[in-house]
Protein backbone atom coordinates (compact mmCIF):
# COMPACT_ATOMS: atom_id res chain seq x y z
CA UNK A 1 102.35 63.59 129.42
CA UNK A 2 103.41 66.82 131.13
CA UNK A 3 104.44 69.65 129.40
CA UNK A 4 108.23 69.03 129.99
CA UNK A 5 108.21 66.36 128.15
CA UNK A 6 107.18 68.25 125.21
CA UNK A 7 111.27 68.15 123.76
CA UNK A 8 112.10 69.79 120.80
CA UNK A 9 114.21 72.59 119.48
CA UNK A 10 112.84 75.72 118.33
CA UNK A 11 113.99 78.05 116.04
CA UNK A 12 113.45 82.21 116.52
CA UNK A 13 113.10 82.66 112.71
CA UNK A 14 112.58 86.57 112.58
CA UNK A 15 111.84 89.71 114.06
CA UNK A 16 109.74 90.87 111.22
CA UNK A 17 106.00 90.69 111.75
CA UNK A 18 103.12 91.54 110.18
CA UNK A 19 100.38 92.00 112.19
CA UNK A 20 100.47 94.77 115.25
CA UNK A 21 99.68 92.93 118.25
CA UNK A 22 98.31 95.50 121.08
CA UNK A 23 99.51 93.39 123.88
CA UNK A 24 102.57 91.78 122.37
CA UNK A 25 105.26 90.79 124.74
CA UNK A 26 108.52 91.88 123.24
CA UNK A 27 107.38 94.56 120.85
CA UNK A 28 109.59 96.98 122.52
CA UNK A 29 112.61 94.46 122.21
CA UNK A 30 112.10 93.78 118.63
CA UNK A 31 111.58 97.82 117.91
CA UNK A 32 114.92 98.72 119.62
CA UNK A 33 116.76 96.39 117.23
CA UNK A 34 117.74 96.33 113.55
CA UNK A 35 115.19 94.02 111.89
CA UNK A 36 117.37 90.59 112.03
CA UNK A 37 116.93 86.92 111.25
CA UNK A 38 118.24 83.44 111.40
CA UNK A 39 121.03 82.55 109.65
CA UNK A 40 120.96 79.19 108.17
CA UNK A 41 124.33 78.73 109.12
CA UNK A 42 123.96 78.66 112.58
CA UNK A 43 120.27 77.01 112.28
CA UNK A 44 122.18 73.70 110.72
CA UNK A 45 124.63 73.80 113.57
CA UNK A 46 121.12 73.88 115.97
CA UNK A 47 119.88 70.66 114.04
CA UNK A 48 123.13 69.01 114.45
CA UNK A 49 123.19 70.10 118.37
CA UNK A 50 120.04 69.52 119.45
CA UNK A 51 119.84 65.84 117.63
CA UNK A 52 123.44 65.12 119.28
CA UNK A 53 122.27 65.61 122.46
CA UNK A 54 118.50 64.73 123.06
CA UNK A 55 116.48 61.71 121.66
CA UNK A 56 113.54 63.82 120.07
CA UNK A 57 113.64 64.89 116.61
CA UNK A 58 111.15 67.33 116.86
CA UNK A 59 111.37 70.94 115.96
CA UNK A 60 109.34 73.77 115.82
CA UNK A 61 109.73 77.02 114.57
CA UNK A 62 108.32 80.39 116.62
CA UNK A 63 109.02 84.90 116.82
CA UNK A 64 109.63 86.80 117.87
CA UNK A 65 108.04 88.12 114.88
CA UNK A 66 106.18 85.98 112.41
CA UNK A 67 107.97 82.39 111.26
CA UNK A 68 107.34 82.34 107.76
CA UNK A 69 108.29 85.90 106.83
CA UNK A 70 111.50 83.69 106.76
CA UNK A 71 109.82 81.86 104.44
CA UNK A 72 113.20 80.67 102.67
CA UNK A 73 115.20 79.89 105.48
CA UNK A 74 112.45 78.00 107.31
CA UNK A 75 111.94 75.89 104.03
CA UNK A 76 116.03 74.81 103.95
CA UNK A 77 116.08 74.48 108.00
CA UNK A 78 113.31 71.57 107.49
CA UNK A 79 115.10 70.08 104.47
CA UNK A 80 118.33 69.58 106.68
CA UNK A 81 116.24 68.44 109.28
CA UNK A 82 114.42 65.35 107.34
CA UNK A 83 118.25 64.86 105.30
CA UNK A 84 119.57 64.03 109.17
CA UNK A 85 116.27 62.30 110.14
CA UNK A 86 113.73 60.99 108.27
CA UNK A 87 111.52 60.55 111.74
CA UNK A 88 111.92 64.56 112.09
CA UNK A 89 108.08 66.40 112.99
CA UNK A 90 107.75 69.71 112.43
CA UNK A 91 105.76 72.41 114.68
CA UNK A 92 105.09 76.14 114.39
CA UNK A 93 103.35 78.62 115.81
CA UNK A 94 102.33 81.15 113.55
CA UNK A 95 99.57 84.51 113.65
CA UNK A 96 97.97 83.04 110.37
CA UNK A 97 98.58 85.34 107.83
CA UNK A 98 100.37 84.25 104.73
CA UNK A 99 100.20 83.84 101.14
CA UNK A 100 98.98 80.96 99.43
CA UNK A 101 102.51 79.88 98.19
CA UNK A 102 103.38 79.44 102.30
CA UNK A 103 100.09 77.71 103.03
CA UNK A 104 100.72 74.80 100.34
CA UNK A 105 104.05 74.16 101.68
CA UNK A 106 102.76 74.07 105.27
CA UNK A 107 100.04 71.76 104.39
CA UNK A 108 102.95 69.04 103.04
CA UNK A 109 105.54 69.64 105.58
CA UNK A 110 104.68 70.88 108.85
CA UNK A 111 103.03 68.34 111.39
CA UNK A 112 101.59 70.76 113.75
CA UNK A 113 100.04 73.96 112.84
CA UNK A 114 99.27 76.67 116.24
CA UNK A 115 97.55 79.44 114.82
CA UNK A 116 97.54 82.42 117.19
CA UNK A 117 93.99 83.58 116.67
CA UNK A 118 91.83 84.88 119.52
CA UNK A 119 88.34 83.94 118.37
CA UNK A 120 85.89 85.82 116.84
CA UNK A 121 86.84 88.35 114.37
CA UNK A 122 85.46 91.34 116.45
CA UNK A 123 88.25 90.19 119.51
CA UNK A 124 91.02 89.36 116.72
CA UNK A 125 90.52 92.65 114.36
CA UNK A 126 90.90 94.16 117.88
CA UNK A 127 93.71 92.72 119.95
CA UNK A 128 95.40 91.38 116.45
CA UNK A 129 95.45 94.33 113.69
CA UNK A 130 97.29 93.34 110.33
CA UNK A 131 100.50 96.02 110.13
CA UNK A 132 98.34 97.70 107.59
CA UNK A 133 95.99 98.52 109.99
CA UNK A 134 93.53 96.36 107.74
CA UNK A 135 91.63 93.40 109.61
CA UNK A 136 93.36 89.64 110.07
CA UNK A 137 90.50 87.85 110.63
CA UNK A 138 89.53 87.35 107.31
CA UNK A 139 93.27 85.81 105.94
CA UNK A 140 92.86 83.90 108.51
CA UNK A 141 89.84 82.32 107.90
CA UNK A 142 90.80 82.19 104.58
CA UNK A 143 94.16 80.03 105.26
CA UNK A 144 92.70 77.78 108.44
CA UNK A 145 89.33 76.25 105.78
CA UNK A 146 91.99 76.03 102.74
CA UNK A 147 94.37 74.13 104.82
CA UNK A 148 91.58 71.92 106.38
CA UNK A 149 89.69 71.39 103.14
CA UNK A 150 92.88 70.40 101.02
CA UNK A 151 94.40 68.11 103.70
CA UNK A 152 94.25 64.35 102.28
CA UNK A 153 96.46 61.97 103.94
CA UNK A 154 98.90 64.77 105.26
CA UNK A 155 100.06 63.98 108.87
CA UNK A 156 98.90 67.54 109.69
CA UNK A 157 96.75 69.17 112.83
CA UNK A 158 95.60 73.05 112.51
CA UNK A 159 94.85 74.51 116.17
CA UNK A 160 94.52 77.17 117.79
CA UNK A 161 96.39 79.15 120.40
CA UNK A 162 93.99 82.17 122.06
CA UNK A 163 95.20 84.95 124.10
CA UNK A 164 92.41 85.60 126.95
CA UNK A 165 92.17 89.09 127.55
CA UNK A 166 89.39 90.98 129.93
CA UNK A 167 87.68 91.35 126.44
CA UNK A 168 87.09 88.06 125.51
CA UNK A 169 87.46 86.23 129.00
CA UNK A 170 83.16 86.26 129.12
CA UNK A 171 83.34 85.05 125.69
CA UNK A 172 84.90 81.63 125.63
CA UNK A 173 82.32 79.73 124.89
CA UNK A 174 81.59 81.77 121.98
CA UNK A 175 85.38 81.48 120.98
CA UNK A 176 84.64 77.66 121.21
CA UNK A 177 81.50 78.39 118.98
CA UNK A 178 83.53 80.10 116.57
CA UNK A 179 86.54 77.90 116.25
CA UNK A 180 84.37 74.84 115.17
CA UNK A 181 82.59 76.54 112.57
CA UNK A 182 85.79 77.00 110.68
CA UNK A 183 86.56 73.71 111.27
CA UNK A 184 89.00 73.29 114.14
CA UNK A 185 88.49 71.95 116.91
CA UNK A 186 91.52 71.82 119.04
CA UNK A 187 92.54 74.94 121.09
CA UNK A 188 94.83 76.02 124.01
CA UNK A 189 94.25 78.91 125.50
CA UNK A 190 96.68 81.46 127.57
CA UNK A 191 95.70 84.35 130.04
CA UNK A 192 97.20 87.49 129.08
CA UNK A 193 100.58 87.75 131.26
CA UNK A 194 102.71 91.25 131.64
CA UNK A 195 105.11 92.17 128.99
CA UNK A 196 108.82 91.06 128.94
CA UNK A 197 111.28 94.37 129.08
CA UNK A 198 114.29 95.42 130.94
CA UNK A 199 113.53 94.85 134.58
CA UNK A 200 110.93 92.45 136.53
CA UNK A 201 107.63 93.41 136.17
CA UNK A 202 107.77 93.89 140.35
CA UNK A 203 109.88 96.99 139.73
CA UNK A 204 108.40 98.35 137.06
CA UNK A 205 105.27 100.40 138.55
CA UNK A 206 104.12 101.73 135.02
CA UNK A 207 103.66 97.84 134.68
CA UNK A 208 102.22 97.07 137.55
CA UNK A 209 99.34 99.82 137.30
CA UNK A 210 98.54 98.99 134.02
CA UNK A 211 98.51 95.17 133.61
CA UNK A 212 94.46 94.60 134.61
CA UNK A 213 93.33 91.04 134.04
CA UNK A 214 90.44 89.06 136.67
CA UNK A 215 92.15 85.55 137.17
CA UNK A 216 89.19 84.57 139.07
CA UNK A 217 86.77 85.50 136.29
CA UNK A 218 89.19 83.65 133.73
CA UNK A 219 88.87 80.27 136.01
CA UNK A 220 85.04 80.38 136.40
CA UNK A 221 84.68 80.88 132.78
CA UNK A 222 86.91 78.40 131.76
CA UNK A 223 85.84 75.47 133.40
CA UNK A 224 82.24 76.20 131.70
CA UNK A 225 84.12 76.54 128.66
CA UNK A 226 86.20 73.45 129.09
CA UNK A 227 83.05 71.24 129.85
CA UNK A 228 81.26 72.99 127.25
CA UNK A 229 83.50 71.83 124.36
CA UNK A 230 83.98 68.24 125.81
CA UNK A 231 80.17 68.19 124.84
CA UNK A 232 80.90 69.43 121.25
CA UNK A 233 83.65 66.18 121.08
CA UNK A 234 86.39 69.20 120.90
CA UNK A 235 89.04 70.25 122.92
CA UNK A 236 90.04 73.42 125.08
CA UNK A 237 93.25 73.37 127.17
CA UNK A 238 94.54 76.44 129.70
CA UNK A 239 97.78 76.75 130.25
CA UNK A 240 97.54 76.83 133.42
CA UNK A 241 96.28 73.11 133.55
CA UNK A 242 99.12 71.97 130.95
CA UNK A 243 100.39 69.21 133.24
CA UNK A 244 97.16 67.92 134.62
CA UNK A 245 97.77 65.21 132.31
CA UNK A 246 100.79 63.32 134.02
CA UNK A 247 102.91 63.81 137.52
CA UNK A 248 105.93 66.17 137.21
CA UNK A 249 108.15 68.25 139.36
CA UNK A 250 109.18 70.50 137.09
CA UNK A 251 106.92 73.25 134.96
CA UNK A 252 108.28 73.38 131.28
CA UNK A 253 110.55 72.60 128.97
CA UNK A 254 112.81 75.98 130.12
CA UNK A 255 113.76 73.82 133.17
CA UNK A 256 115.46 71.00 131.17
CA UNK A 257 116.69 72.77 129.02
CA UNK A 258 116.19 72.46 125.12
CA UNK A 259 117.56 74.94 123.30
CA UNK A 260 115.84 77.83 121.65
CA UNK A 261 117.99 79.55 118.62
CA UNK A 262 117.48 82.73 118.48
CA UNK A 263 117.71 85.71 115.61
CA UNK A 264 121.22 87.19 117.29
CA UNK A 265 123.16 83.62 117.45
CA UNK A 266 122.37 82.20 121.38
CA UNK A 267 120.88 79.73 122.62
CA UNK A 268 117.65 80.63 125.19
CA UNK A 269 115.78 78.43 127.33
CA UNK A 270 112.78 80.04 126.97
CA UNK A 271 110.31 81.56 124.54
CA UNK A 272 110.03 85.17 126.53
CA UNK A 273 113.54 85.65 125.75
CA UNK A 274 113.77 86.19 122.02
CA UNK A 275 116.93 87.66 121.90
CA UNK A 276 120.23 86.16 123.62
CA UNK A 277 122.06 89.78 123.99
CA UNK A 278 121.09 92.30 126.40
CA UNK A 279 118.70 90.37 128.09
CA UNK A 280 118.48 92.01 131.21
CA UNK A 281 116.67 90.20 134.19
CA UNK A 282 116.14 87.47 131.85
CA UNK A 283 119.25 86.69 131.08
CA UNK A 284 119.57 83.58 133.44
CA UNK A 285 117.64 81.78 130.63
CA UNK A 286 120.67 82.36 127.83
CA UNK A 287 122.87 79.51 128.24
CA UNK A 288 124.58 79.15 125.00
CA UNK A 289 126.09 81.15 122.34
CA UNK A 290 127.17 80.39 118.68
CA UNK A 291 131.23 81.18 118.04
CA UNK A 292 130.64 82.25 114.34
CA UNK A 293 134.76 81.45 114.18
CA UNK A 294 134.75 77.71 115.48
CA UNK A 295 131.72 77.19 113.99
CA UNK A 296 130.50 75.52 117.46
CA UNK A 297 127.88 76.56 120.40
CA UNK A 298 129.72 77.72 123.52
CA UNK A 299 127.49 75.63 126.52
CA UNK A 300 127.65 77.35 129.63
CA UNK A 301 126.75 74.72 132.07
CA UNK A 302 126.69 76.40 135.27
CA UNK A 303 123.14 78.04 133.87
CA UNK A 304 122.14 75.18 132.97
CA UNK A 305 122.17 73.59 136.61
CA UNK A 306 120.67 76.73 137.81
CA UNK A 307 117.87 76.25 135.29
CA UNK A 308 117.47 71.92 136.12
CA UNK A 309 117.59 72.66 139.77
CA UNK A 310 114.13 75.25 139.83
CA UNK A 311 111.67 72.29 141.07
CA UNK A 312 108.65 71.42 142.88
CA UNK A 313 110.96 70.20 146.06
CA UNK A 314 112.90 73.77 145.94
CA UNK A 315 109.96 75.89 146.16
CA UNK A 316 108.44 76.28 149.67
CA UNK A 317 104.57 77.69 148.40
CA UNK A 318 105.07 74.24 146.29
CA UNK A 319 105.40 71.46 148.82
CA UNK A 320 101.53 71.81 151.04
CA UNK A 321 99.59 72.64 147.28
CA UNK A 322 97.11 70.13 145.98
CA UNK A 323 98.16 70.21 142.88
CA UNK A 324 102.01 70.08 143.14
CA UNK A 325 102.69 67.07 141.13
CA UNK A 326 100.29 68.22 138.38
CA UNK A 327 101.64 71.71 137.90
CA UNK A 328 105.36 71.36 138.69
CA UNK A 329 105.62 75.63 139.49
CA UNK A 330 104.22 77.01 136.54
CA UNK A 331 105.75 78.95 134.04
CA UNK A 332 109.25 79.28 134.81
CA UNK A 333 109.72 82.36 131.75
CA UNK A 334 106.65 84.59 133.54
CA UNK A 335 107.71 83.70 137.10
CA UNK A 336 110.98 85.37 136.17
CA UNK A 337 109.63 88.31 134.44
CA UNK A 338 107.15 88.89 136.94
CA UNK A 339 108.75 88.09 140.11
CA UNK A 340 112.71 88.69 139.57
CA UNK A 341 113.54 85.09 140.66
CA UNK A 342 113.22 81.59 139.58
CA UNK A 343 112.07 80.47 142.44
CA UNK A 344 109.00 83.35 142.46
CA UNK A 345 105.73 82.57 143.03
CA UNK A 346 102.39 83.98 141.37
CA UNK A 347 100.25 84.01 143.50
CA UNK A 348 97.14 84.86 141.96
CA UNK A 349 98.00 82.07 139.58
CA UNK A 350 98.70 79.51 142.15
CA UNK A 351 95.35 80.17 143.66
CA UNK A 352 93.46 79.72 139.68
CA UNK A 353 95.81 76.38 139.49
CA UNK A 354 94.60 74.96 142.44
CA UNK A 355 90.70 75.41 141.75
CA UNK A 356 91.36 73.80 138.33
CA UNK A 357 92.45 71.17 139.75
CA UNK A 358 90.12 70.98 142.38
CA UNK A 359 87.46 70.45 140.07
CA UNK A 360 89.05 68.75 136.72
CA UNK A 361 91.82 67.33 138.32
CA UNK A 362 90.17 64.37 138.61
CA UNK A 363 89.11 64.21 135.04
CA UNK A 364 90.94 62.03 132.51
CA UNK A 365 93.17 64.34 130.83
CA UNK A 366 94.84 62.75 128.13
CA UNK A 367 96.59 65.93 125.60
CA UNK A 368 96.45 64.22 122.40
CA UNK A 369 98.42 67.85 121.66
CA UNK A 370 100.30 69.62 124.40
CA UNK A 371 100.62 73.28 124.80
CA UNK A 372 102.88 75.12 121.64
């Protein structure tokens, strides 16, 4: 099933984080703002929206800083969830380090677990520093075998969600290594991507000088990677082949759109934009806002058909590709950021997408677990 089928509503729980991610993509964001979170208030009304208006009752809970240093609010936002739906799943992505009081509560409510962990503890100490400046590996570890070893009859799947960086991109078959000797075995991974700010990343030449990462080297690497843990019975997804699995025209879930709730009261399309005020070249992606008087979202739908309109059939470096019905324009949030327009192109990218799919396209991708 292609990725834009993945419907559900997430919920920006916090900015608080505690880990010190060096290549974090709104660090800057979250440290020119007062430290803010959800309020339940508005996170009911998101509930009540999102199951008014789409036939999934799935929601997931995400940053921009780490979900369950909300721990309270995310408990009562799943309890309203389940007291409107009993058929309600629960998601989150989460960096992996909490207490044991949050991993026992995971473990009996949450469906699907994305642990953002980039592989061996050398790579992770490095690229994913507790705030203490102490290692995360470890709590990690810790949380991922407790979780596995305790799980009984739980509808619950731990994963993992790896940032490829030029210092682990030779390393990925280690990572896969790694990954099944703590037990999981089911992991998507993402090429590091430029930071979100102010302006597109094509007018920002501090950005552009400094953002260093071999997209060819990723792509050879992967695919020996990919068949690598098909031998091992596990799995290891890219990103950039999220849709390999089905025909689609469209990338993501950003070009529907379902609604993302974020820590200042709007509604985003997109996980790159955390924060609904002051969004800058981004803002195309906030298309609702919460009226804390009426008590209602204010919908404005003229984004919205700006958003459902950015398609395979609207893009001209889409129509010749080989893989056009299998990609569907990739990533509509870092073709934005990058490129200034919804309608951008990466091009190294495209060129990485195509190879994939020249030589797995033909595989039988069935996602058992789609991309976070």
């Amino acid at each position: 099933m292609p990725h834009y089928n993945k419907q559900m509503a997430s919920f920006f729980m916090t900015t608080k984080c505690n880990l010190r991610c060096i290549y974090c993509y709104n660090s800057k964001e979250r440290n020119q703002c007062e430290e803010q979170s959800i309020s339940f208030e508005m996170a009911k009304a998101g509930v009540d929206y999102f199951y008014s208006t789409n036939n999934s009752r799935h929601i997931r809970f995400y940053g921009p800083g780490e979900p369950t240093q909300e721990f309270k609010t995310l408990k009562l936002i799943v309890e309203y969830a389940k007291s409107k739906d009993i058929h309600t799943t629960t998601e989150i992505q989460t960096n992996g380090c909490f207490n044991e009081k949050v991993r026992k509560w995971l473990l009996d409510n949450i469906n699907i677990i994305w642990i953002s962990f980039d592989g061996e503890p050398d790579i992770q100490n490095y690229n994913r520093p507790c705030a203490n400046g102490k290692p995360s590996a470890p709590i990690i570890e810790d949380n991922i075998r407790w979780l596995l070893n305790n799980k009984t009859n739980q509808n619950i799947m731990v994963g993992a969600r790896v940032t490829i960086t030029n210092d682990n991109v030779l390393r990925q078959k280690s990572i896969i290594d790694y990954f099944q000797s703590i037990g999981i075995d089911y992991i998507w991974c993402d090429p590091l991507f430029p930071s979100v700010n102010k302006i597109p990343v094509c007018e920002d030449n501090d950005k552009l000088e400094s953002y260093d990462f071999d997209m060819d080297l990723y792509v050879d690497n992967y695919i020996e990677a990919y068949n690598y843990a098909k031998e091992k019975n596990m799995f290891y997804g890219s990103f950039l082949s999220c849709n390999f699995d089905g025909s689609c025209n469209k990338h993501c879930r950003s070009c529907t759109p379902v609604p993302h709730f974020t820590t200042d009261g709007y509604i985003s399309a997109c996980d790159l934009v955390t924060f609904g005020s002051d969004a800058g070249h981004m803002d195309c992606f906030v298309y609702g806002k919460w009226n804390d008087e009426t008590k209602q979202f204010e919908i404005d739908s003229e984004k919205v058909k700006v958003l459902q309109s950015r398609t395979t059939d609207n893009m001209n470096h889409c129509k010749k590709c080989i893989a056009k019905e299998h990609c569907g324009g990739y990533c509509l949030g870092e073709v934005m950021n990058e490129t200034g327009s919804l309608f951008g192109q990466k091009v190294n990218t495209c060129k990485a997408i195509r190879k994939l799919y020249s030589i797995l396209g033909e595989s039988e991708f069935k996602y058992k677990y789609m991309h976070p």
